[in-house]
Short mmCIF file of C-alpha atoms and ligand atoms in Angstrom, two decimals:
data_model
loop_
_atom_site.label_atom_id
_atom_site.label_comp_id
_atom_site.label_asym_id
_atom_site.label_seq_id
_atom_site.Cartn_x
_atom_site.Cartn_y
_atom_site.Cartn_z
CA UNK A 106 0.05 -0.11 -0.07
CA UNK A 107 1.07 3.64 -0.74
CA UNK A 108 0.60 6.01 2.01
CA UNK A 109 0.49 9.90 2.12
CA UNK A 110 1.87 11.50 5.30
CA UNK A 111 -0.19 14.29 6.72
CA UNK A 112 1.53 16.63 9.28
CA UNK A 113 0.26 19.80 11.15
CA UNK A 114 2.59 21.59 13.39
CA UNK A 115 2.06 23.55 16.54
CA UNK A 116 4.97 26.00 17.00
CA UNK A 117 5.47 27.63 20.44
CA UNK A 118 7.40 30.90 20.04
CA UNK A 119 8.21 32.91 23.01
CA UNK A 120 7.45 36.56 22.66
CA UNK A 121 10.32 39.02 23.01
CA UNK A 122 9.05 40.80 25.88
CA UNK A 123 11.03 41.93 29.11
CA UNK A 124 8.30 40.46 31.46
CA UNK A 125 5.81 37.57 31.85
CA UNK A 126 2.44 37.23 30.31
CA UNK A 127 0.38 38.23 33.43
CA UNK A 128 2.64 39.70 35.82
CA UNK A 129 5.88 41.97 35.98
CA UNK A 130 8.40 39.20 36.56
CA UNK A 131 11.37 39.09 34.38
CA UNK A 132 11.77 36.35 31.69
CA UNK A 133 15.63 36.39 31.49
CA UNK A 134 17.09 33.17 30.50
CA UNK A 135 19.57 31.55 32.77
CA UNK A 136 18.58 33.25 36.04
CA UNK A 137 18.88 31.43 39.35
CA UNK A 138 16.15 29.01 39.77
CA UNK A 139 12.95 30.48 41.35
CA UNK A 140 14.38 33.92 41.41
CA UNK A 141 11.84 35.55 38.94
CA UNK A 142 8.60 34.58 40.54
CA UNK A 143 5.65 36.35 42.28
CA UNK A 144 2.17 35.55 43.64
CA UNK A 145 0.67 35.73 40.20
CA UNK A 146 2.98 33.35 38.37
CA UNK A 147 3.14 30.95 41.23
CA UNK A 148 -0.59 30.80 41.69
CA UNK A 149 -1.05 32.31 45.16
CA UNK A 150 -4.73 32.64 46.29
CA UNK A 151 -6.16 36.10 45.68
CA UNK A 152 -3.44 37.18 43.06
CA UNK A 153 -4.81 38.61 39.77
CA UNK A 154 -3.36 38.52 36.37
CA UNK A 155 -3.09 41.54 34.11
CA UNK A 156 -2.28 40.95 30.41
CA UNK A 157 1.08 42.23 29.04
CA UNK A 158 0.38 44.60 26.27
CA UNK A 159 3.60 44.26 24.63
CA UNK A 160 3.04 40.54 24.33
CA UNK A 161 -0.29 41.30 22.69
CA UNK A 162 1.26 43.59 20.26
CA UNK A 163 4.01 41.02 19.31
CA UNK A 164 1.15 38.41 18.71
CA UNK A 165 -0.62 40.79 16.39
CA UNK A 166 2.62 41.69 14.58
CA UNK A 167 3.40 38.01 14.06
CA UNK A 168 -0.18 37.23 12.98
CA UNK A 169 -0.04 40.01 10.46
CA UNK A 170 3.22 38.73 9.11
CA UNK A 171 1.46 35.32 8.69
CA UNK A 172 -1.38 37.00 6.67
CA UNK A 173 -3.91 36.21 9.42
CA UNK A 174 -7.10 38.03 10.46
CA UNK A 175 -7.02 39.74 13.72
CA UNK A 176 -10.22 38.84 15.50
CA UNK A 177 -12.06 42.07 16.78
CA UNK A 178 -12.52 40.14 20.17
CA UNK A 179 -10.71 37.38 21.65
CA UNK A 180 -10.78 35.97 25.14
CA UNK A 181 -8.40 34.14 27.48
CA UNK A 182 -9.49 30.77 28.59
CA UNK A 183 -8.44 28.40 31.54
CA UNK A 184 -6.95 25.16 30.46
CA UNK A 185 -7.32 22.84 33.45
CA UNK A 186 -4.85 20.10 34.17
CA UNK A 187 -2.56 19.07 37.00
CA UNK A 188 0.98 18.87 36.80
CA UNK A 189 3.74 19.99 39.26
CA UNK A 190 5.22 22.64 36.86
CA UNK A 191 1.66 24.38 36.69
CA UNK A 192 1.02 25.74 40.26
CA UNK A 193 -2.37 27.30 39.45
CA UNK A 194 -3.71 23.94 38.22
CA UNK A 195 -4.68 25.64 34.97
CA UNK A 196 -2.72 27.28 32.17
CA UNK A 197 -4.19 30.58 30.85
CA UNK A 198 -4.42 30.03 27.19
CA UNK A 199 -6.95 30.97 24.37
CA UNK A 200 -9.41 28.46 23.23
CA UNK A 201 -12.40 29.05 20.89
CA UNK A 202 -11.71 32.69 20.44
CA UNK A 203 -7.99 33.05 19.44
CA UNK A 204 -6.23 36.34 18.71
CA UNK A 205 -6.02 35.70 14.95
CA UNK A 206 -7.20 33.09 12.39
CA UNK A 207 -6.82 32.12 8.83
CA UNK A 208 -3.31 32.87 7.48
CA UNK A 209 -0.71 31.36 5.44
CA UNK A 210 3.07 31.30 4.92
CA UNK A 211 5.00 30.35 1.56
CA UNK A 212 7.95 27.86 2.08
CA UNK A 213 10.80 26.83 -0.39
CA UNK A 214 11.24 23.20 -0.32
CA UNK A 215 14.31 22.16 -2.54
CA UNK A 216 13.43 25.06 -5.12
CA UNK A 217 9.68 24.40 -5.16
CA UNK A 218 7.41 27.12 -3.42
CA UNK A 219 4.45 25.72 -1.30
CA UNK A 220 1.88 27.42 0.65
CA UNK A 221 1.00 26.25 4.17
CA UNK A 222 -2.06 27.45 5.73
CA UNK A 223 -2.13 28.91 9.39
CA UNK A 224 -5.10 27.92 11.32
CA UNK A 225 -4.61 30.40 14.14
CA UNK A 226 -2.34 32.16 16.42
CA UNK A 227 -3.20 32.63 20.01
CA UNK A 228 -1.44 33.78 23.20
CA UNK A 229 -0.82 31.73 26.30
CA UNK A 230 1.59 31.39 29.15
CA UNK A 231 4.33 28.89 29.52
CA UNK A 232 4.59 26.30 32.46
CA UNK A 233 7.50 26.16 34.75
CA UNK A 234 10.40 23.79 34.18
CA UNK A 235 10.92 20.43 35.71
CA UNK A 236 14.65 19.05 36.13
CA UNK A 237 14.50 15.33 36.15
CA UNK A 238 17.53 13.96 38.07
CA UNK A 239 18.99 10.75 36.61
CA UNK A 240 16.86 10.81 33.44
CA UNK A 241 15.66 13.15 30.58
CA UNK A 242 11.99 12.71 31.47
CA UNK A 243 9.98 12.07 34.56
CA UNK A 244 9.66 8.34 34.08
CA UNK A 245 12.93 6.76 35.32
CA UNK A 246 14.08 9.90 37.21
CA UNK A 247 15.34 9.56 40.77
CA UNK A 248 13.60 13.02 41.71
CA UNK A 249 12.45 15.95 39.88
CA UNK A 250 13.04 19.65 40.82
CA UNK A 251 10.81 22.54 39.83
CA UNK A 252 11.85 25.96 38.77
CA UNK A 253 8.97 28.37 38.24
CA UNK A 254 11.05 31.20 36.48
CA UNK A 255 9.67 30.14 33.20
CA UNK A 256 6.10 29.86 34.41
CA UNK A 257 4.21 32.61 32.85
CA UNK A 258 6.42 33.34 30.00
CA UNK A 259 4.52 34.73 27.07
CA UNK A 260 4.11 32.35 24.09
CA UNK A 261 2.48 32.66 20.77
CA UNK A 262 1.09 29.28 19.81
CA UNK A 263 1.03 29.13 15.91
CA UNK A 264 -1.11 26.18 14.45
CA UNK A 265 -0.67 25.15 10.97
CA UNK A 266 -3.31 23.58 8.76
CA UNK A 267 -2.54 19.75 8.00
CA UNK A 268 -0.90 20.85 4.83
CA UNK A 269 2.53 19.58 5.33
CA UNK A 270 3.29 16.34 3.47
CA UNK A 271 6.82 15.25 4.52
CA UNK A 272 9.43 15.45 7.33
CA UNK A 273 11.45 17.75 5.18
CA UNK A 274 8.52 20.05 4.64
CA UNK A 275 7.91 20.24 8.32
CA UNK A 276 11.50 21.16 9.05
CA UNK A 277 11.56 23.73 6.32
CA UNK A 278 8.31 25.31 7.57
CA UNK A 279 9.66 25.59 11.06
CA UNK A 280 12.85 27.00 9.85
CA UNK A 281 10.95 29.52 7.67
CA UNK A 282 8.77 30.57 10.54
CA UNK A 283 11.77 30.81 12.81
CA UNK A 284 13.52 33.23 10.35
CA UNK A 285 10.31 35.31 9.93
CA UNK A 286 9.74 35.78 13.54
CA UNK A 287 13.22 36.64 14.16
CA UNK A 288 13.16 39.05 11.25
CA UNK A 289 10.23 40.91 12.56
CA UNK A 290 11.73 40.93 16.01
CA UNK A 291 8.81 39.18 17.81
CA UNK A 292 10.85 36.08 18.92
CA UNK A 293 14.48 35.19 19.02
CA UNK A 294 13.62 31.76 17.87
CA UNK A 295 16.42 29.63 19.45
CA UNK A 296 15.28 26.14 19.41
CA UNK A 297 18.13 25.04 21.63
CA UNK A 298 17.19 27.52 24.44
CA UNK A 299 13.51 26.58 23.98
CA UNK A 300 12.32 30.06 22.77
CA UNK A 301 10.79 28.10 19.71
CA UNK A 302 9.32 24.68 20.27
CA UNK A 303 7.63 22.57 17.91
CA UNK A 304 5.11 19.67 18.30
CA UNK A 305 3.93 17.73 15.45
CA UNK A 306 0.73 15.84 14.65
CA UNK A 307 1.46 12.99 12.23
CA UNK A 308 -0.87 10.60 10.43
CA UNK A 309 -0.75 8.55 7.33
CA UNK A 310 -3.54 7.63 4.94
CA UNK A 311 -3.72 5.53 1.71
CA UNK A 312 -2.97 7.61 -1.16
CA UNK A 313 -6.19 8.88 -2.59
CA UNK A 314 -8.14 8.60 0.57
CA UNK A 315 -9.72 11.73 1.92
CA UNK A 316 -10.36 11.05 5.57
CA UNK A 317 -7.25 11.44 7.76
CA UNK A 318 -5.79 8.36 9.54
CA UNK A 319 -5.20 8.40 13.32
CA UNK A 320 -2.75 10.91 14.37
CA UNK A 321 -0.03 10.89 16.99
CA UNK A 322 1.66 13.96 18.59
CA UNK A 323 5.51 14.03 18.56
CA UNK A 324 7.32 16.18 21.18
CA UNK A 325 10.87 16.92 22.14
CA UNK A 326 12.36 17.79 18.79
CA UNK A 327 15.06 20.34 19.55
CA UNK A 328 16.40 21.40 16.19
CA UNK A 329 15.24 21.62 12.57
CA UNK A 330 17.29 18.63 11.88
CA UNK A 331 15.71 16.79 14.79
CA UNK A 332 12.31 17.56 13.40
CA UNK A 333 13.16 16.11 10.06
CA UNK A 334 14.65 12.99 11.72
CA UNK A 335 11.83 12.39 14.30
CA UNK A 336 9.16 12.67 11.82
CA UNK A 337 10.79 10.38 9.30
CA UNK A 338 11.11 7.76 12.14
CA UNK A 339 7.45 8.41 13.29
CA UNK A 340 6.09 8.04 9.54
CA UNK A 341 8.10 4.79 9.28
CA UNK A 342 6.65 3.45 12.61
CA UNK A 343 3.02 4.37 11.38
CA UNK A 344 3.56 2.68 8.01
CA UNK A 345 4.93 -0.56 9.79
CA UNK A 346 1.97 -0.69 12.11
CA UNK A 347 -0.50 -0.17 9.29
CA UNK A 348 1.21 -2.65 6.91
CA UNK A 349 0.90 -5.23 9.62
CA UNK A 350 -2.82 -4.57 9.86
CA UNK A 351 -2.43 -2.92 13.15
CA UNK A 352 -4.06 0.21 14.56
CA UNK A 353 -2.37 3.59 15.51
CA UNK A 354 -3.15 4.69 19.03
CA UNK A 355 -4.02 8.52 19.40
CA UNK A 356 -1.29 9.47 21.78
CA UNK A 357 1.58 11.77 22.67
CA UNK A 358 5.06 10.43 21.71
CA UNK A 359 8.40 11.44 22.96
CA UNK A 360 11.21 11.71 20.57
CA UNK A 361 14.70 10.59 21.62
CA UNK A 362 17.61 11.84 19.50
CA UNK A 363 19.84 9.35 20.87
CA UNK A 364 17.84 6.32 19.59
CA UNK A 365 16.13 8.21 16.74
CA UNK A 366 12.75 6.61 17.74
CA UNK A 367 9.67 7.89 19.51
CA UNK A 368 7.90 6.32 22.54
CA UNK A 369 4.57 6.64 24.04
CA UNK A 370 4.14 9.25 26.78
CA UNK A 371 0.43 9.43 27.48
CA UNK A 372 -2.72 9.02 25.65
CA UNK A 373 -3.58 12.20 23.79
CA UNK A 374 -6.06 14.19 25.58
CA UNK A 375 -9.16 15.57 23.84
CA UNK A 376 -10.10 19.17 24.18
CA UNK A 377 -12.97 18.36 26.70
CA UNK A 378 -10.55 16.66 29.00
CA UNK A 379 -9.36 20.21 29.96
CA UNK A 380 -12.76 21.65 30.80
CA UNK A 381 -11.84 25.03 29.09
CA UNK A 382 -13.82 27.93 30.37
CA UNK A 383 -13.31 31.79 29.82
CA UNK A 384 -10.94 33.39 32.21
CA UNK A 385 -13.00 35.36 34.58
CA UNK A 386 -10.13 37.58 35.71
CA UNK A 387 -9.13 38.90 32.36
CA UNK A 388 -10.97 41.23 29.93
CA UNK A 389 -11.36 40.29 26.16
CA UNK A 390 -8.61 41.43 23.82
CA UNK A 391 -10.22 44.13 21.55
CA UNK A 392 -7.54 45.83 19.51
CA UNK A 393 -8.87 48.92 17.71
CA UNK A 394 -8.05 49.30 13.97
CA UNK A 395 -5.75 52.27 14.45
CA UNK A 396 -3.42 50.09 16.66
CA UNK A 397 -3.54 47.24 14.26
CA UNK A 398 -2.77 49.54 11.47
CA UNK A 399 0.25 50.97 13.51
CA UNK A 400 1.59 47.53 14.04
CA UNK A 401 1.16 46.55 10.41
CA UNK A 402 3.24 49.74 9.39
CA UNK A 403 5.87 48.68 11.91
CA UNK A 404 6.39 45.40 9.89
CA UNK A 405 8.15 47.05 7.05
CA UNK A 406 9.41 45.00 4.08
CA UNK A 407 9.05 41.33 5.04
CA UNK A 408 11.97 38.85 4.33
CA UNK A 409 10.48 37.22 1.15
CA UNK A 410 9.66 40.43 -0.43
CA UNK A 411 13.15 41.87 0.51
CA UNK A 412 14.78 38.74 -0.92
CA UNK A 413 13.04 39.11 -4.29
CA UNK A 414 14.07 42.69 -4.33
CA UNK A 415 17.67 41.84 -3.63
CA UNK A 416 17.69 39.50 -6.49
CA UNK A 417 15.96 42.02 -8.93
CA UNK A 418 17.83 45.08 -7.73
CA UNK A 419 21.50 43.69 -7.38
CA UNK A 420 21.41 40.42 -9.48
CA UNK A 421 22.12 38.24 -6.62
CA UNK A 422 21.34 34.55 -6.85
CA UNK A 423 18.71 33.09 -4.64
CA UNK A 424 21.14 31.37 -2.29
CA UNK A 425 23.04 34.66 -1.33
CA UNK A 426 19.97 36.62 -1.22
CA UNK A 427 18.38 33.96 1.34
CA UNK A 428 21.39 34.01 3.49
CA UNK A 429 21.37 37.84 3.68
CA UNK A 430 17.64 38.29 4.44
CA UNK A 431 17.59 35.55 7.01
CA UNK A 432 20.09 37.70 8.99
CA UNK A 433 18.52 41.05 9.10
CA UNK A 434 21.59 42.99 10.37
CA UNK A 435 23.68 41.26 7.60
CA UNK A 436 21.18 42.36 4.87
CA UNK A 437 21.36 45.91 6.20
CA UNK A 438 25.00 45.85 6.23
CA UNK A 439 24.86 44.57 2.67
CA UNK A 440 22.52 47.45 1.52
CA UNK A 441 24.56 50.12 3.29
CA UNK A 442 27.73 48.91 1.65
CA UNK A 443 26.25 48.93 -1.77
CA UNK A 444 25.49 52.79 -1.33
CA UNK A 445 29.39 53.14 -1.20
CA UNK A 446 30.35 50.41 -3.70
CA UNK A 447 27.75 49.68 -6.32
CA UNK A 448 28.79 45.97 -7.30
CA UNK A 449 26.10 44.26 -5.31
CA UNK A 450 27.07 40.76 -6.36
CA UNK A 451 30.67 41.26 -5.11
CA UNK A 452 29.36 42.71 -1.87
CA UNK A 453 27.21 39.75 -1.38
CA UNK A 454 30.02 37.20 -2.22
CA UNK A 455 32.30 38.76 0.60
CA UNK A 456 29.38 38.81 3.05
CA UNK A 457 27.98 35.48 2.63
CA UNK A 458 31.53 33.98 2.01
CA UNK A 459 34.43 35.35 4.11
CA UNK A 460 32.44 37.31 6.55
CA UNK A 461 29.71 34.72 7.25
CA UNK A 462 32.37 32.03 7.71
CA UNK A 463 34.15 34.28 10.24
CA UNK A 464 30.91 34.95 12.09
CA UNK A 465 29.97 31.22 12.36
CA UNK A 466 33.40 30.28 13.45
CA UNK A 467 33.47 32.93 16.36
CA UNK A 468 29.77 32.64 17.03
CA UNK A 469 29.16 36.33 16.55
CA UNK A 470 26.78 38.57 14.80
CA UNK A 471 27.90 41.25 12.29
CA UNK A 472 26.73 43.90 14.79
CA UNK A 473 29.43 42.81 17.16
CA UNK A 474 32.31 43.28 14.74
CA UNK A 475 34.48 46.37 14.20
CA UNK A 476 33.87 45.95 10.50
CA UNK A 477 31.49 48.57 9.18
CA UNK A 478 30.18 49.14 5.64
CA UNK A 479 32.62 52.06 4.72
CA UNK A 480 35.55 49.69 5.38
CA UNK A 481 34.25 46.88 3.27
CA UNK A 482 33.59 49.23 0.51
CA UNK A 483 37.08 50.70 0.68
CA UNK A 484 38.43 47.19 0.73
CA UNK A 485 36.72 46.19 -2.46
CA UNK A 486 37.70 49.30 -4.01
CA UNK A 487 41.28 48.63 -3.49
CA UNK A 488 40.94 45.27 -5.15
CA UNK A 489 39.45 46.83 -8.15
CA UNK A 490 42.38 49.35 -8.27
CA UNK A 491 44.81 46.46 -8.19
CA UNK A 492 46.25 47.71 -4.83
CA UNK A 493 45.26 44.39 -3.23
CA UNK A 494 44.74 40.95 -4.64
CA UNK A 495 41.73 39.00 -3.43
CA UNK A 496 43.97 36.96 -1.32
CA UNK A 497 45.74 40.01 0.36
CA UNK A 498 42.32 41.66 0.78
CA UNK A 499 41.01 38.63 2.86
CA UNK A 500 44.13 38.95 5.12
CA UNK A 501 43.40 42.74 5.50
CA UNK A 502 39.79 41.94 6.31
CA UNK A 503 40.54 39.71 9.16
CA UNK A 504 42.94 42.33 10.54
CA UNK A 505 40.26 45.12 10.35
CA UNK A 506 37.81 42.68 12.17
CA UNK A 507 40.38 41.76 14.85
CA UNK A 508 42.12 45.03 15.47
CA UNK A 509 39.48 47.54 14.60
CA UNK A 510 42.15 49.52 12.62
CA UNK A 511 41.44 51.36 9.43
CA UNK A 512 41.79 49.66 6.16
CA UNK A 513 44.51 52.09 4.85
CA UNK A 514 46.47 51.77 7.89
CA UNK A 515 46.54 47.96 7.75
CA UNK A 516 47.66 48.06 4.04
CA UNK A 517 50.38 50.66 4.76
CA UNK A 518 51.70 48.30 7.59
CA UNK A 519 51.40 44.97 5.71
CA UNK A 520 52.15 46.28 2.24
CA UNK A 521 50.16 46.54 -0.84
CA UNK A 522 50.05 44.24 -3.92
CA UNK A 523 53.18 44.41 -6.10
CA UNK A 524 52.08 45.57 -9.52
CA UNK A 525 55.30 47.27 -10.40
CA UNK A 526 56.91 45.50 -13.41
CA UNK A 527 60.58 46.39 -12.33
CA UNK A 528 60.04 45.18 -8.87
CA UNK A 529 58.24 41.80 -10.02
CA UNK A 530 60.94 41.26 -12.57
CA UNK A 531 63.58 41.41 -9.83
CA UNK A 532 61.90 38.78 -7.88
CA UNK A 533 61.30 36.78 -10.98
CA UNK A 534 64.98 36.89 -11.97
CA UNK A 535 65.86 35.44 -8.45
CA UNK A 536 63.28 32.68 -8.77
CA UNK A 537 64.65 31.64 -12.09
CA UNK A 538 68.26 31.62 -10.84
CA UNK A 539 67.17 29.39 -7.99
CA UNK A 540 65.39 26.95 -9.83
CA UNK A 541 67.39 25.94 -12.83
CA UNK A 542 65.99 22.41 -12.94
CA UNK A 543 62.40 23.45 -13.00
CA UNK A 544 63.03 26.25 -15.49
CA UNK A 545 64.72 23.46 -17.76
CA UNK A 546 61.64 21.29 -17.26
CA UNK A 547 59.43 24.19 -18.43
CA UNK A 548 61.48 24.91 -21.46
CA UNK A 549 61.50 21.19 -22.22
CA UNK A 550 57.64 21.33 -22.62
CA UNK A 551 56.49 20.64 -19.03
CA UNK A 552 53.68 23.21 -18.78
CA UNK A 553 52.91 22.58 -15.07
CA UNK A 554 56.34 23.67 -14.10
CA UNK A 555 55.07 27.18 -14.47
CA UNK A 556 52.64 26.86 -11.63
CA UNK A 557 55.47 25.85 -9.26
CA UNK A 558 57.44 28.95 -10.38
CA UNK A 559 54.57 31.35 -9.98
CA UNK A 560 54.23 29.95 -6.48
CA UNK A 561 57.82 30.62 -5.79
CA UNK A 562 57.26 34.31 -6.88
CA UNK A 563 54.28 34.48 -4.49
CA UNK A 564 56.45 32.99 -1.68
CA UNK A 565 59.27 35.24 -2.17
CA UNK A 566 57.01 38.39 -2.32
CA UNK A 567 55.27 37.14 0.79
CA UNK A 568 52.02 36.77 -1.00
CA UNK A 569 52.12 40.50 -2.39
CA UNK A 570 52.86 39.92 -6.06
CA UNK A 571 49.99 40.63 -8.46
CA UNK A 572 49.49 36.86 -9.48
CA UNK A 573 48.13 37.57 -13.01
CA UNK A 574 50.97 40.05 -13.84
CA UNK A 575 53.62 37.68 -12.23
CA UNK A 576 52.42 34.93 -14.41
CA UNK A 577 52.56 37.01 -17.62
CA UNK A 578 56.02 38.42 -16.71
CA UNK A 579 57.28 35.01 -15.76
CA UNK A 580 56.19 33.66 -19.20
CA UNK A 581 57.99 36.47 -20.92
CA UNK A 582 61.17 35.89 -18.92
CA UNK A 583 61.22 32.23 -19.81
CA UNK A 584 60.96 32.72 -23.56
ZN1 ZN B 260 5.33 36.70 38.32
#
């Protein structure tokens, strides 16, 4: 039997606020356990929540970027369940009246663009964190410690339509969403720190069948790569069960990266198990049109539009343009540099090549470097003028980054490219005199000997000889 995989994703994105969803406690990552807590976020009797306006604003901003409709009136609801990380005995979330509904996002999967529907975006608070001693989950742990710092952190839950058809699409969708949310500055989208989390509903159905198969929910996928691996493994498990004539149990499953398998955690709850009801302590969210319009204006040019513009305006290829727009400061750096040096493709090459490699190695962002657009522009102009070879320029670039000195000072210290014929001919004469055997080989017809001799010229000039000119002069000297 041929099966089709159906996946819907629930992304929990932490809103980039200073404080929690319903109280003024800080949400700083990495604080001392239970240091950022108060009566509201620890569920003390008589404490009252107040919604964080900034979190609502960021939720609306994200929803607009995802082409959703902002509901004129949405309400908070209590989702009731017991767990030690949830001191109130319920989570404040949104249920039948979410903040926003009915959007979409386009994803590029291996060169093909696909539109994924967004069912809804709603706001809710995060639970606290349990630290399981001796195991990575509560089962098998010797004891579990609770830290309420994270309890009450504002989250945007973004629910997709079941439009995703493969593990790869699921990973690309999540990455696209992460990039978008980061770009519009509503979430820093760091999966490894938990500021972006992803749960996946997976089911299989025979190709051609309309009804969905029974789904399972997969949790604990902590990177884009893990999403792809986990869902491939879950897809395979479904297929094996179905092939043997078995039935899939609707349940929540835990993915282990170590074994690359999923295992059952608990049977999947139905909505009625949570006994949702409207939160009586919070008023409805009723954003007026003026506010929504202001937020829409603040979005600016979205990454997919900007990427297309960079391609059209500067002749960049899709890959370079993608690297640039998914790092907003890098894209801004690019555009600022092109105002001073107009060969966009050359600027993009340097930024997505040398500079990006450096940033990755040092785990830094472009904003943290001493390199600024005028310096990169100056460097590129020196290459065009012949003052620096590409190779020398790379060395100068690293020195600019590491010392913060000006390009011209570094060139003055380490020397420009040698393009003076007289000076080059002196070096060439020395190389010819020192390598009589290789010279004889070349004259005897061994073309490759020339490469060696050029190499010697570069070595003797400490990399400063203009390579094209050295090559030409050497040939002339040898005939
Ligand atoms: Zn608090």
